[in-house]
Amino acid sequence: ECPFCGEAAGRELEAHLWARHGHVLGDLGPGTGEQLYECPMCSLTCTSIQILEEHVDLHLEENSFLEGGNVRDLELAQQLQTEEDERQKSEEEKQEREEFKKLQRQYGLDNSGGYKQQFLKNMEREVNRGRMQPFDYHKRKADMMESLAFGVDDGKTKTSGIIEALCKYYQNENKDVRRVWLSAGVDHFHSSLGDRGWGCGYRNFQMLLSSLLQNSLYNDCLRDTAAIPSIPKIQSMIEDAWREGFDPHGASHFNNRLHGSKAWIGACEIYSLLTSLRIKCQIIDFHKPTGPTGTHPRLFEWVLHYYSADNGSGSKVVCASKPPIYLQHEGHSRTIVGIEEKKNKTLCLLLFDPGCPSQEMQKLLEKNSDGTSLRLLRKYLGSLKEKQYQIVAVDGVLTLEEKSACRHASQVLTSEKIP
């Protein structure tokens, strides 16, 4: 190929150069009478056309080598980048799978068994550690199997009479409480060997239901629920609500299945279950803090209004007829059973926590209590600083038509948000 015009010259390059480009090559060496030839690529002067050809050939070979090398380098770089992208994608997919499995385990959706399996496993662990005798193991296993067969809670984590004891205590308390509003009677249930770590939502439903069963207003709604159901029974009841058409979006999150799992439940599942029983309730969403340092004063004010709205009594202790309130935040749920107003006008919620064992709750029943056990229940404004809270509040009975309307609305279920 000619270095001047790029035309293919083959073996006739010399003739081509003289014929087409002799005006460039035909310079004479100054003062020597010798014909000189200048390289068109680097301006080097050659003394013969043969030397020039060889010299130009070297340029052409060098360019060809560099171009081929660049291509090979580019291909190699692209290959290495592709391999790195594939490796990184594989690592990300692996990490996503591990995170998903972790979330499944955390929220009880990993098919590792439910209440029964965990109860038996934890009892076996207690026996192996010498904390439980084999006789007790077999007895408790038989009691548990009977409880599950009838779908009724065994009552071994229940503490009754706390609201009545609190009413008596506050009537004699004269230190810093100006007024207090208490819910209707409610039993406390705490987590057991079978649901420790995931059963708080179910235990809070049991607390709420224990109050509703004592109120004749809800007799018709609860005629098929004469006793507190076990956790597996509650799971089946929620599945029944889903089959009726309540909250299909939430049901799909659990693949329409709770029974036999350790799945966590929240406010939406409680709402669906209560509404399916024709119990009127609402979800209130406190979706962001409304006070300084991440606090929720609007939540406290809402609870005060809930308990005090229908009671204009000026009594220091008001035992309201209102049921307790289900309180949910990320990772845990509790039951609001009352609210204090201090003499300095600050408010303090009274909460039943399913994580608190019966031994501690029973201290509230002791006569001549000095109130120190109330620390188990009291939550001040600075104690509730999660980003979001939801509550489920019960407020009467639904007609069949209202239930149908609620079912339709729950198919696009949204909660009322407090700004």
GROMACS .gro file of C-alpha atoms in nm:
model
  419
    1GLU     CA    1   0.000   0.000   0.000
    2CYS     CA    2   0.139   0.338  -0.102
    3PRO     CA    3   0.221   0.553   0.201
    4PHE     CA    4   0.125   0.868   0.009
    5CYS     CA    5  -0.210   0.788  -0.148
    6GLY     CA    6  -0.302   0.454   0.009
    7GLU     CA    7  -0.338   0.288  -0.332
    8ALA     CA    8  -0.249  -0.083  -0.348
    9ALA     CA    9   0.077  -0.109  -0.542
   10GLY     CA   10   0.192  -0.461  -0.455
   11ARG     CA   11   0.534  -0.551  -0.588
   12GLU     CA   12   0.529  -0.246  -0.818
   13LEU     CA   13   0.556  -0.001  -0.523
   14GLU     CA   14   0.885   0.148  -0.651
   15ALA     CA   15   0.745   0.211  -0.998
   16HIS     CA   16   0.429   0.352  -0.844
   17LEU     CA   17   0.625   0.587  -0.620
   18TRP     CA   18   0.830   0.727  -0.910
   19ALA     CA   19   0.537   0.746  -1.147
   20ARG     CA   20   0.292   0.909  -0.908
   21HIS     CA   21   0.504   1.073  -0.641
   22GLY     CA   22   0.842   1.137  -0.807
   23HIS     CA   23   0.809   1.506  -0.735
   24VAL     CA   24   0.836   1.426  -0.367
   25LEU     CA   25   1.109   1.166  -0.388
   26GLY     CA   26   1.330   1.312  -0.653
   27ASP     CA   27   1.534   1.555  -0.441
   28LEU     CA   28   1.912   1.555  -0.476
   29GLY     CA   29   2.148   1.563  -0.180
   30PRO     CA   30   2.288   1.916  -0.144
   31GLY     CA   31   2.630   1.951  -0.307
   32THR     CA   32   2.673   1.576  -0.367
   33GLY     CA   33   2.486   1.508  -0.690
   34GLU     CA   34   2.343   1.202  -0.506
   35GLN     CA   35   1.972   1.121  -0.536
   36LEU     CA   36   1.807   1.130  -0.190
   37TYR     CA   37   1.469   0.990  -0.088
   38GLU     CA   38   1.263   1.131   0.202
   39CYS     CA   39   1.037   0.907   0.406
   40PRO     CA   40   0.681   1.042   0.382
   41MET     CA   41   0.601   0.915   0.732
   42CYS     CA   42   0.891   1.040   0.943
   43SER     CA   43   1.090   1.266   0.703
   44LEU     CA   44   1.403   1.045   0.730
   45THR     CA   45   1.628   1.083   0.421
   46CYS     CA   46   1.735   0.761   0.246
   47THR     CA   47   2.006   0.724  -0.022
   48SER     CA   48   1.827   0.466  -0.235
   49ILE     CA   49   1.479   0.367  -0.322
   50GLN     CA   50   1.536   0.016  -0.187
   51ILE     CA   51   1.635   0.152   0.153
   52LEU     CA   52   1.328   0.376   0.149
   53GLU     CA   53   1.101   0.082   0.066
   54GLU     CA   54   1.242  -0.124   0.351
   55HIS     CA   55   1.211   0.173   0.582
   56VAL     CA   56   0.849   0.240   0.483
   57ASP     CA   57   0.768  -0.132   0.519
   58LEU     CA   58   0.888  -0.113   0.879
   59HIS     CA   59   0.648   0.176   0.939
   60LEU     CA   60   0.363  -0.021   0.789
   61GLU     CA   61   0.443  -0.335   0.991
   62GLU     CA   62   0.468  -0.129   1.309
   63ASN     CA   63   0.129   0.034   1.246
   64SER     CA   64  -0.028  -0.302   1.169
   65PHE     CA   65   0.115  -0.448   1.490
   66LEU     CA   66  -0.006  -0.158   1.701
   67GLU     CA   67  -0.353  -0.167   1.549
   68GLY     CA   68  -0.376  -0.542   1.604
   69GLY     CA   69  -0.246  -0.502   1.959
   70ASN     CA   70  -0.503  -0.233   2.035
   71VAL     CA   71  -0.778  -0.461   1.912
   72ARG     CA   72  -0.652  -0.745   2.127
   73ASP     CA   73  -0.617  -0.515   2.428
   74LEU     CA   74  -0.971  -0.383   2.377
   75GLU     CA   75  -1.111  -0.733   2.346
   76LEU     CA   76  -0.927  -0.840   2.661
   77ALA     CA   77  -1.047  -0.534   2.853
   78GLN     CA   78  -1.406  -0.598   2.743
   79GLN     CA   79  -1.378  -0.962   2.845
   80LEU     CA   80  -1.237  -0.871   3.187
   81GLN     CA   81  -1.513  -0.611   3.238
   82THR     CA   82  -1.781  -0.862   3.139
   83GLU     CA   83  -1.640  -1.118   3.383
   84GLU     CA   84  -1.628  -0.854   3.660
   85ASP     CA   85  -1.987  -0.747   3.589
   86GLU     CA   86  -2.104  -1.108   3.601
   87ARG     CA   87  -1.912  -1.171   3.925
   88GLN     CA   88  -2.056  -0.857   4.085
   89LYS     CA   89  -2.409  -0.946   3.970
   90SER     CA   90  -2.369  -1.296   4.113
   91GLU     CA   91  -2.250  -1.154   4.447
   92GLU     CA   92  -2.543  -0.911   4.458
   93GLU     CA   93  -2.793  -1.187   4.381
   94LYS     CA   94  -2.637  -1.407   4.650
   95GLN     CA   95  -2.653  -1.123   4.902
   96GLU     CA   96  -3.016  -1.052   4.809
   97ARG     CA   97  -3.104  -1.420   4.860
   98GLU     CA   98  -2.931  -1.422   5.199
   99GLU     CA   99  -3.106  -1.100   5.305
  100PHE     CA  100  -3.441  -1.240   5.190
  101LYS     CA  101  -3.385  -1.561   5.385
  102LYS     CA  102  -3.285  -1.355   5.688
  103LEU     CA  103  -3.607  -1.153   5.662
  104GLN     CA  104  -3.806  -1.474   5.621
  105ARG     CA  105  -3.651  -1.615   5.938
  106GLN     CA  106  -3.703  -1.286   6.122
  107TYR     CA  107  -4.072  -1.267   6.033
  108GLY     CA  108  -4.143  -1.639   6.062
  109LEU     CA  109  -4.191  -1.707   5.690
  110ASP     CA  110  -3.911  -1.962   5.648
  111ASN     CA  111  -4.125  -2.277   5.684
  112SER     CA  112  -3.942  -2.369   6.005
  113GLY     CA  113  -4.263  -2.469   6.183
  114GLY     CA  114  -4.505  -2.285   6.408
  115TYR     CA  115  -4.625  -2.270   6.766
  116LYS     CA  116  -4.635  -2.646   6.825
  117GLN     CA  117  -4.289  -2.716   6.684
  118GLN     CA  118  -4.128  -2.430   6.876
  119PHE     CA  119  -4.302  -2.530   7.200
  120LEU     CA  120  -4.173  -2.887   7.178
  121LYS     CA  121  -3.824  -2.780   7.072
  122ASN     CA  122  -3.790  -2.532   7.360
  123MET     CA  123  -3.917  -2.786   7.614
  124GLU     CA  124  -3.664  -3.041   7.488
  125ARG     CA  125  -3.394  -2.779   7.533
  126GLU     CA  126  -3.513  -2.716   7.890
  127VAL     CA  127  -3.496  -3.089   7.965
  128ASN     CA  128  -3.145  -3.118   7.818
  129ARG     CA  129  -3.030  -2.828   8.036
  130GLY     CA  130  -3.179  -2.983   8.347
  131ARG     CA  131  -3.437  -2.708   8.394
  132MET     CA  132  -3.735  -2.938   8.336
  133GLN     CA  133  -3.799  -3.293   8.446
  134PRO     CA  134  -3.905  -3.550   8.184
  135PHE     CA  135  -4.234  -3.598   8.372
  136ASP     CA  136  -4.311  -3.226   8.343
  137TYR     CA  137  -4.216  -3.236   7.976
  138HIS     CA  138  -4.468  -3.509   7.897
  139LYS     CA  139  -4.740  -3.347   8.106
  140ARG     CA  140  -4.696  -3.007   7.944
  141LYS     CA  141  -4.681  -3.168   7.603
  142ALA     CA  142  -5.012  -3.344   7.668
  143ASP     CA  143  -5.170  -3.021   7.794
  144MET     CA  144  -5.044  -2.834   7.489
  145MET     CA  145  -5.177  -3.097   7.247
  146GLU     CA  146  -5.518  -3.086   7.418
  147SER     CA  147  -5.522  -2.706   7.404
  148LEU     CA  148  -5.440  -2.708   7.034
  149ALA     CA  149  -5.699  -2.976   6.963
  150PHE     CA  150  -5.974  -2.760   7.112
  151GLY     CA  151  -5.829  -2.435   6.973
  152VAL     CA  152  -5.836  -2.273   7.318
  153ASP     CA  153  -5.553  -2.100   7.500
  154ASP     CA  154  -5.439  -2.292   7.808
  155GLY     CA  155  -5.443  -1.975   8.021
  156LYS     CA  156  -5.101  -2.044   8.170
  157THR     CA  157  -4.967  -1.704   8.068
  158LYS     CA  158  -5.276  -1.510   8.178
  159THR     CA  159  -5.302  -1.261   8.463
  160SER     CA  160  -5.649  -1.129   8.550
  161GLY     CA  161  -5.775  -0.849   8.773
  162ILE     CA  162  -5.505  -0.591   8.702
  163ILE     CA  163  -5.742  -0.314   8.592
  164GLU     CA  164  -5.949  -0.356   8.910
  165ALA     CA  165  -5.632  -0.343   9.120
  166LEU     CA  166  -5.518  -0.029   8.940
  167CYS     CA  167  -5.854   0.138   9.001
  168LYS     CA  168  -5.817   0.083   9.377
  169TYR     CA  169  -5.457   0.198   9.375
  170TYR     CA  170  -5.528   0.527   9.195
  171GLN     CA  171  -5.814   0.610   9.429
  172ASN     CA  172  -5.564   0.620   9.716
  173GLU     CA  173  -5.269   0.763   9.524
  174ASN     CA  174  -5.214   1.131   9.601
  175LYS     CA  175  -4.861   1.202   9.483
  176ASP     CA  176  -4.841   1.319   9.125
  177VAL     CA  177  -5.143   1.181   8.934
  178ARG     CA  178  -5.417   1.435   8.874
  179ARG     CA  179  -5.651   1.208   8.676
  180VAL     CA  180  -5.640   0.864   8.520
  181TRP     CA  181  -5.860   0.689   8.266
  182LEU     CA  182  -5.862   0.308   8.256
  183SER     CA  183  -6.004   0.077   7.992
  184ALA     CA  184  -6.267  -0.184   8.057
  185GLY     CA  185  -6.140  -0.499   8.229
  186VAL     CA  186  -5.869  -0.682   8.036
  187ASP     CA  187  -5.649  -0.984   8.106
  188HIS     CA  188  -5.276  -0.980   8.044
  189PHE     CA  189  -5.121  -1.256   7.829
  190HIS     CA  190  -4.749  -1.301   7.784
  191SER     CA  191  -4.546  -1.502   7.536
  192SER     CA  192  -4.478  -1.869   7.607
  193LEU     CA  193  -4.225  -2.128   7.491
  194GLY     CA  194  -4.428  -2.172   7.175
  195ASP     CA  195  -4.439  -1.810   7.054
  196ARG     CA  196  -4.147  -1.635   7.219
  197GLY     CA  197  -3.989  -1.391   6.976
  198TRP     CA  198  -4.281  -1.362   6.732
  199GLY     CA  199  -4.618  -1.394   6.909
  200CYS     CA  200  -4.674  -1.040   7.042
  201GLY     CA  201  -4.945  -0.957   6.786
  202TYR     CA  202  -5.144  -1.269   6.876
  203ARG     CA  203  -5.104  -1.209   7.250
  204ASN     CA  204  -5.228  -0.852   7.215
  205PHE     CA  205  -5.530  -0.979   7.024
  206GLN     CA  206  -5.597  -1.217   7.314
  207MET     CA  207  -5.583  -0.920   7.554
  208LEU     CA  208  -5.825  -0.718   7.344
  209LEU     CA  209  -6.057  -1.015   7.302
  210SER     CA  210  -6.055  -1.083   7.678
  211SER     CA  211  -6.203  -0.737   7.728
  212LEU     CA  212  -6.462  -0.773   7.451
  213LEU     CA  213  -6.581  -1.107   7.592
  214GLN     CA  214  -6.666  -0.927   7.918
  215ASN     CA  215  -6.881  -0.670   7.735
  216SER     CA  216  -7.237  -0.776   7.650
  217LEU     CA  217  -7.238  -0.539   7.352
  218TYR     CA  218  -7.024  -0.790   7.164
  219ASN     CA  219  -7.205  -1.109   7.267
  220ASP     CA  220  -7.364  -1.162   6.928
  221CYS     CA  221  -7.038  -1.103   6.740
  222LEU     CA  222  -6.848  -1.345   6.962
  223ARG     CA  223  -7.109  -1.616   7.010
  224ASP     CA  224  -6.874  -1.864   6.839
  225THR     CA  225  -6.577  -1.746   7.047
  226ALA     CA  226  -6.670  -1.827   7.404
  227ALA     CA  227  -6.309  -1.869   7.518
  228ILE     CA  228  -5.974  -1.713   7.433
  229PRO     CA  229  -5.843  -1.893   7.123
  230SER     CA  230  -5.493  -2.039   7.103
  231ILE     CA  231  -5.239  -1.880   6.873
  232PRO     CA  232  -5.278  -2.146   6.599
  233LYS     CA  233  -5.656  -2.092   6.621
  234ILE     CA  234  -5.609  -1.715   6.580
  235GLN     CA  235  -5.398  -1.785   6.273
  236SER     CA  236  -5.683  -1.993   6.128
  237MET     CA  237  -5.932  -1.716   6.211
  238ILE     CA  238  -5.723  -1.462   6.019
  239GLU     CA  239  -5.705  -1.701   5.723
  240ASP     CA  240  -6.086  -1.727   5.738
  241ALA     CA  241  -6.107  -1.347   5.720
  242TRP     CA  242  -5.882  -1.348   5.414
  243ARG     CA  243  -6.100  -1.611   5.248
  244GLU     CA  244  -6.397  -1.382   5.306
  245GLY     CA  245  -6.217  -1.121   5.099
  246PHE     CA  246  -6.061  -0.899   5.365
  247ASP     CA  247  -5.726  -0.738   5.283
  248PRO     CA  248  -5.618  -0.948   4.983
  249HIS     CA  249  -5.299  -0.745   4.952
  250GLY     CA  250  -5.196  -0.831   5.308
  251ALA     CA  251  -5.295  -1.194   5.258
  252SER     CA  252  -5.067  -1.221   4.954
  253HIS     CA  253  -4.776  -1.103   5.169
  254PHE     CA  254  -4.818  -1.423   5.373
  255ASN     CA  255  -4.907  -1.636   5.068
  256ASN     CA  256  -5.255  -1.662   5.224
  257ARG     CA  257  -5.119  -1.886   5.497
  258LEU     CA  258  -5.042  -1.831   5.865
  259HIS     CA  259  -5.131  -2.159   6.035
  260GLY     CA  260  -4.825  -2.368   6.113
  261SER     CA  261  -4.588  -2.073   6.076
  262LYS     CA  262  -4.418  -1.823   6.305
  263ALA     CA  263  -4.531  -1.528   6.094
  264TRP     CA  264  -4.556  -1.191   6.263
  265ILE     CA  265  -4.888  -1.012   6.236
  266GLY     CA  266  -4.968  -0.642   6.270
  267ALA     CA  267  -5.244  -0.386   6.275
  268CYS     CA  268  -5.391  -0.482   5.936
  269GLU     CA  269  -5.434  -0.847   6.034
  270ILE     CA  270  -5.598  -0.744   6.364
  271TYR     CA  271  -5.831  -0.510   6.176
  272SER     CA  272  -5.927  -0.781   5.924
  273LEU     CA  273  -5.998  -1.035   6.197
  274LEU     CA  274  -6.207  -0.799   6.410
  275THR     CA  275  -6.404  -0.672   6.113
  276SER     CA  276  -6.475  -1.026   5.994
  277LEU     CA  277  -6.632  -1.082   6.339
  278ARG     CA  278  -6.853  -0.772   6.281
  279ILE     CA  279  -6.660  -0.571   6.539
  280LYS     CA  280  -6.633  -0.209   6.436
  281CYS     CA  281  -6.277  -0.074   6.451
  282GLN     CA  282  -6.041   0.162   6.278
  283ILE     CA  283  -5.669   0.189   6.212
  284ILE     CA  284  -5.506   0.519   6.297
  285ASP     CA  285  -5.161   0.576   6.149
  286PHE     CA  286  -4.921   0.812   6.328
  287HIS     CA  287  -4.683   0.809   6.035
  288LYS     CA  288  -4.430   1.063   6.161
  289PRO     CA  289  -4.327   1.229   6.490
  290THR     CA  290  -4.530   1.534   6.588
  291GLY     CA  291  -4.311   1.659   6.870
  292PRO     CA  292  -3.947   1.747   6.943
  293THR     CA  293  -3.674   1.480   6.948
  294GLY     CA  294  -3.888   1.231   6.755
  295THR     CA  295  -4.180   1.211   7.000
  296HIS     CA  296  -4.551   1.156   6.927
  297PRO     CA  297  -4.764   1.391   7.141
  298ARG     CA  298  -5.054   1.356   6.894
  299LEU     CA  299  -5.068   0.985   6.977
  300PHE     CA  300  -5.099   1.063   7.349
  301GLU     CA  301  -5.366   1.325   7.281
  302TRP     CA  302  -5.562   1.081   7.064
  303VAL     CA  303  -5.561   0.817   7.337
  304LEU     CA  304  -5.673   1.073   7.595
  305HIS     CA  305  -5.963   1.178   7.373
  306TYR     CA  306  -6.058   0.814   7.309
  307TYR     CA  307  -6.094   0.734   7.678
  308SER     CA  308  -6.233   1.068   7.797
  309ALA     CA  309  -6.469   1.167   7.512
  310ASP     CA  310  -6.778   0.990   7.647
  311ASN     CA  311  -6.709   1.056   8.011
  312GLY     CA  312  -6.755   1.404   8.145
  313SER     CA  313  -6.713   1.292   8.505
  314GLY     CA  314  -6.476   1.495   8.713
  315SER     CA  315  -6.365   1.191   8.909
  316LYS     CA  316  -5.997   1.137   8.960
  317VAL     CA  317  -6.025   0.774   8.849
  318VAL     CA  318  -6.240   0.701   8.547
  319CYS     CA  319  -6.295   0.333   8.468
  320ALA     CA  320  -6.416   0.372   8.112
  321SER     CA  321  -6.628   0.124   7.923
  322LYS     CA  322  -6.397   0.151   7.622
  323PRO     CA  323  -6.195  -0.159   7.524
  324PRO     CA  324  -5.816  -0.140   7.529
  325ILE     CA  325  -5.625  -0.022   7.220
  326TYR     CA  326  -5.391  -0.230   7.006
  327LEU     CA  327  -5.060  -0.041   6.955
  328GLN     CA  328  -4.817  -0.139   6.679
  329HIS     CA  329  -4.472  -0.020   6.582
  330GLU     CA  330  -4.193  -0.183   6.386
  331GLY     CA  331  -4.083  -0.502   6.555
  332HIS     CA  332  -4.331  -0.509   6.845
  333SER     CA  333  -4.687  -0.445   6.958
  334ARG     CA  334  -4.849  -0.372   7.294
  335THR     CA  335  -5.191  -0.297   7.441
  336ILE     CA  336  -5.289   0.047   7.576
  337VAL     CA  337  -5.506  -0.001   7.886
  338GLY     CA  338  -5.520   0.358   8.015
  339ILE     CA  339  -5.364   0.701   8.037
  340GLU     CA  340  -5.252   0.920   8.328
  341GLU     CA  341  -5.261   1.297   8.348
  342LYS     CA  342  -5.000   1.424   8.591
  343LYS     CA  343  -5.043   1.729   8.809
  344ASN     CA  344  -4.797   1.909   8.581
  345LYS     CA  345  -5.031   1.830   8.285
  346THR     CA  346  -4.799   1.574   8.124
  347LEU     CA  347  -4.950   1.250   7.995
  348CYS     CA  348  -4.838   0.893   8.053
  349LEU     CA  349  -4.968   0.585   7.873
  350LEU     CA  350  -5.036   0.259   8.056
  351LEU     CA  351  -4.937  -0.041   7.846
  352PHE     CA  352  -4.965  -0.417   7.877
  353ASP     CA  353  -4.657  -0.572   7.716
  354PRO     CA  354  -4.675  -0.940   7.614
  355GLY     CA  355  -4.302  -0.958   7.675
  356CYS     CA  356  -4.355  -0.905   8.050
  357PRO     CA  357  -4.395  -1.239   8.234
  358SER     CA  358  -4.682  -1.323   8.467
  359GLN     CA  359  -4.457  -1.319   8.774
  360GLU     CA  360  -4.394  -0.949   8.722
  361MET     CA  361  -4.752  -0.858   8.630
  362GLN     CA  362  -4.887  -1.032   8.938
  363LYS     CA  363  -4.697  -0.784   9.157
  364LEU     CA  364  -4.959  -0.530   9.051
  365LEU     CA  365  -5.220  -0.740   9.231
  366GLU     CA  366  -5.047  -0.724   9.568
  367LYS     CA  367  -5.230  -0.546   9.847
  368ASN     CA  368  -5.072  -0.233   9.992
  369SER     CA  369  -4.872  -0.188   9.670
  370ASP     CA  370  -4.661   0.128   9.674
  371GLY     CA  371  -4.693   0.167   9.299
  372THR     CA  372  -4.335   0.077   9.212
  373SER     CA  373  -4.462  -0.205   8.988
  374LEU     CA  374  -4.637   0.054   8.774
  375ARG     CA  375  -4.302   0.112   8.601
  376LEU     CA  376  -4.392  -0.201   8.407
  377LEU     CA  377  -4.688  -0.017   8.254
  378ARG     CA  378  -4.591   0.349   8.237
  379LYS     CA  379  -4.463   0.496   7.912
  380TYR     CA  380  -4.396   0.869   7.901
  381LEU     CA  381  -4.371   1.084   7.590
  382GLY     CA  382  -3.996   1.036   7.564
  383SER     CA  383  -4.034   0.657   7.587
  384LEU     CA  384  -4.216   0.619   7.254
  385LYS     CA  385  -3.978   0.743   6.986
  386GLU     CA  386  -4.022   0.499   6.700
  387LYS     CA  387  -4.066   0.666   6.362
  388GLN     CA  388  -4.420   0.536   6.312
  389TYR     CA  389  -4.704   0.395   6.522
  390GLN     CA  390  -5.036   0.239   6.435
  391ILE     CA  391  -5.329   0.175   6.662
  392VAL     CA  392  -5.641  -0.034   6.621
  393ALA     CA  393  -5.934   0.103   6.821
  394VAL     CA  394  -6.265  -0.080   6.871
  395ASP     CA  395  -6.584   0.124   6.864
  396GLY     CA  396  -6.901  -0.084   6.850
  397VAL     CA  397  -7.066  -0.345   6.629
  398LEU     CA  398  -7.115  -0.359   6.254
  399THR     CA  399  -7.433  -0.451   6.071
  400LEU     CA  400  -7.402  -0.707   5.793
  401GLU     CA  401  -7.423  -0.426   5.537
  402GLU     CA  402  -7.148  -0.231   5.713
  403LYS     CA  403  -6.932  -0.543   5.730
  404SER     CA  404  -6.973  -0.591   5.355
  405ALA     CA  405  -6.874  -0.229   5.294
  406CYS     CA  406  -6.567  -0.269   5.516
  407ARG     CA  407  -6.468  -0.583   5.330
  408HIS     CA  408  -6.486  -0.397   5.001
  409ALA     CA  409  -6.291  -0.103   5.145
  410SER     CA  410  -6.022  -0.334   5.287
  411GLN     CA  411  -5.941  -0.451   4.937
  412VAL     CA  412  -5.775  -0.111   4.902
  413LEU     CA  413  -5.705  -0.082   5.273
  414THR     CA  414  -5.550   0.243   5.384
  415SER     CA  415  -5.525   0.382   5.731
  416GLU     CA  416  -5.626   0.727   5.849
  417LYS     CA  417  -5.314   0.936   5.886
  418ILE     CA  418  -5.265   1.190   6.160
  419PRO     CA  419  -5.073   1.485   6.013
   0.00000   0.00000   0.00000
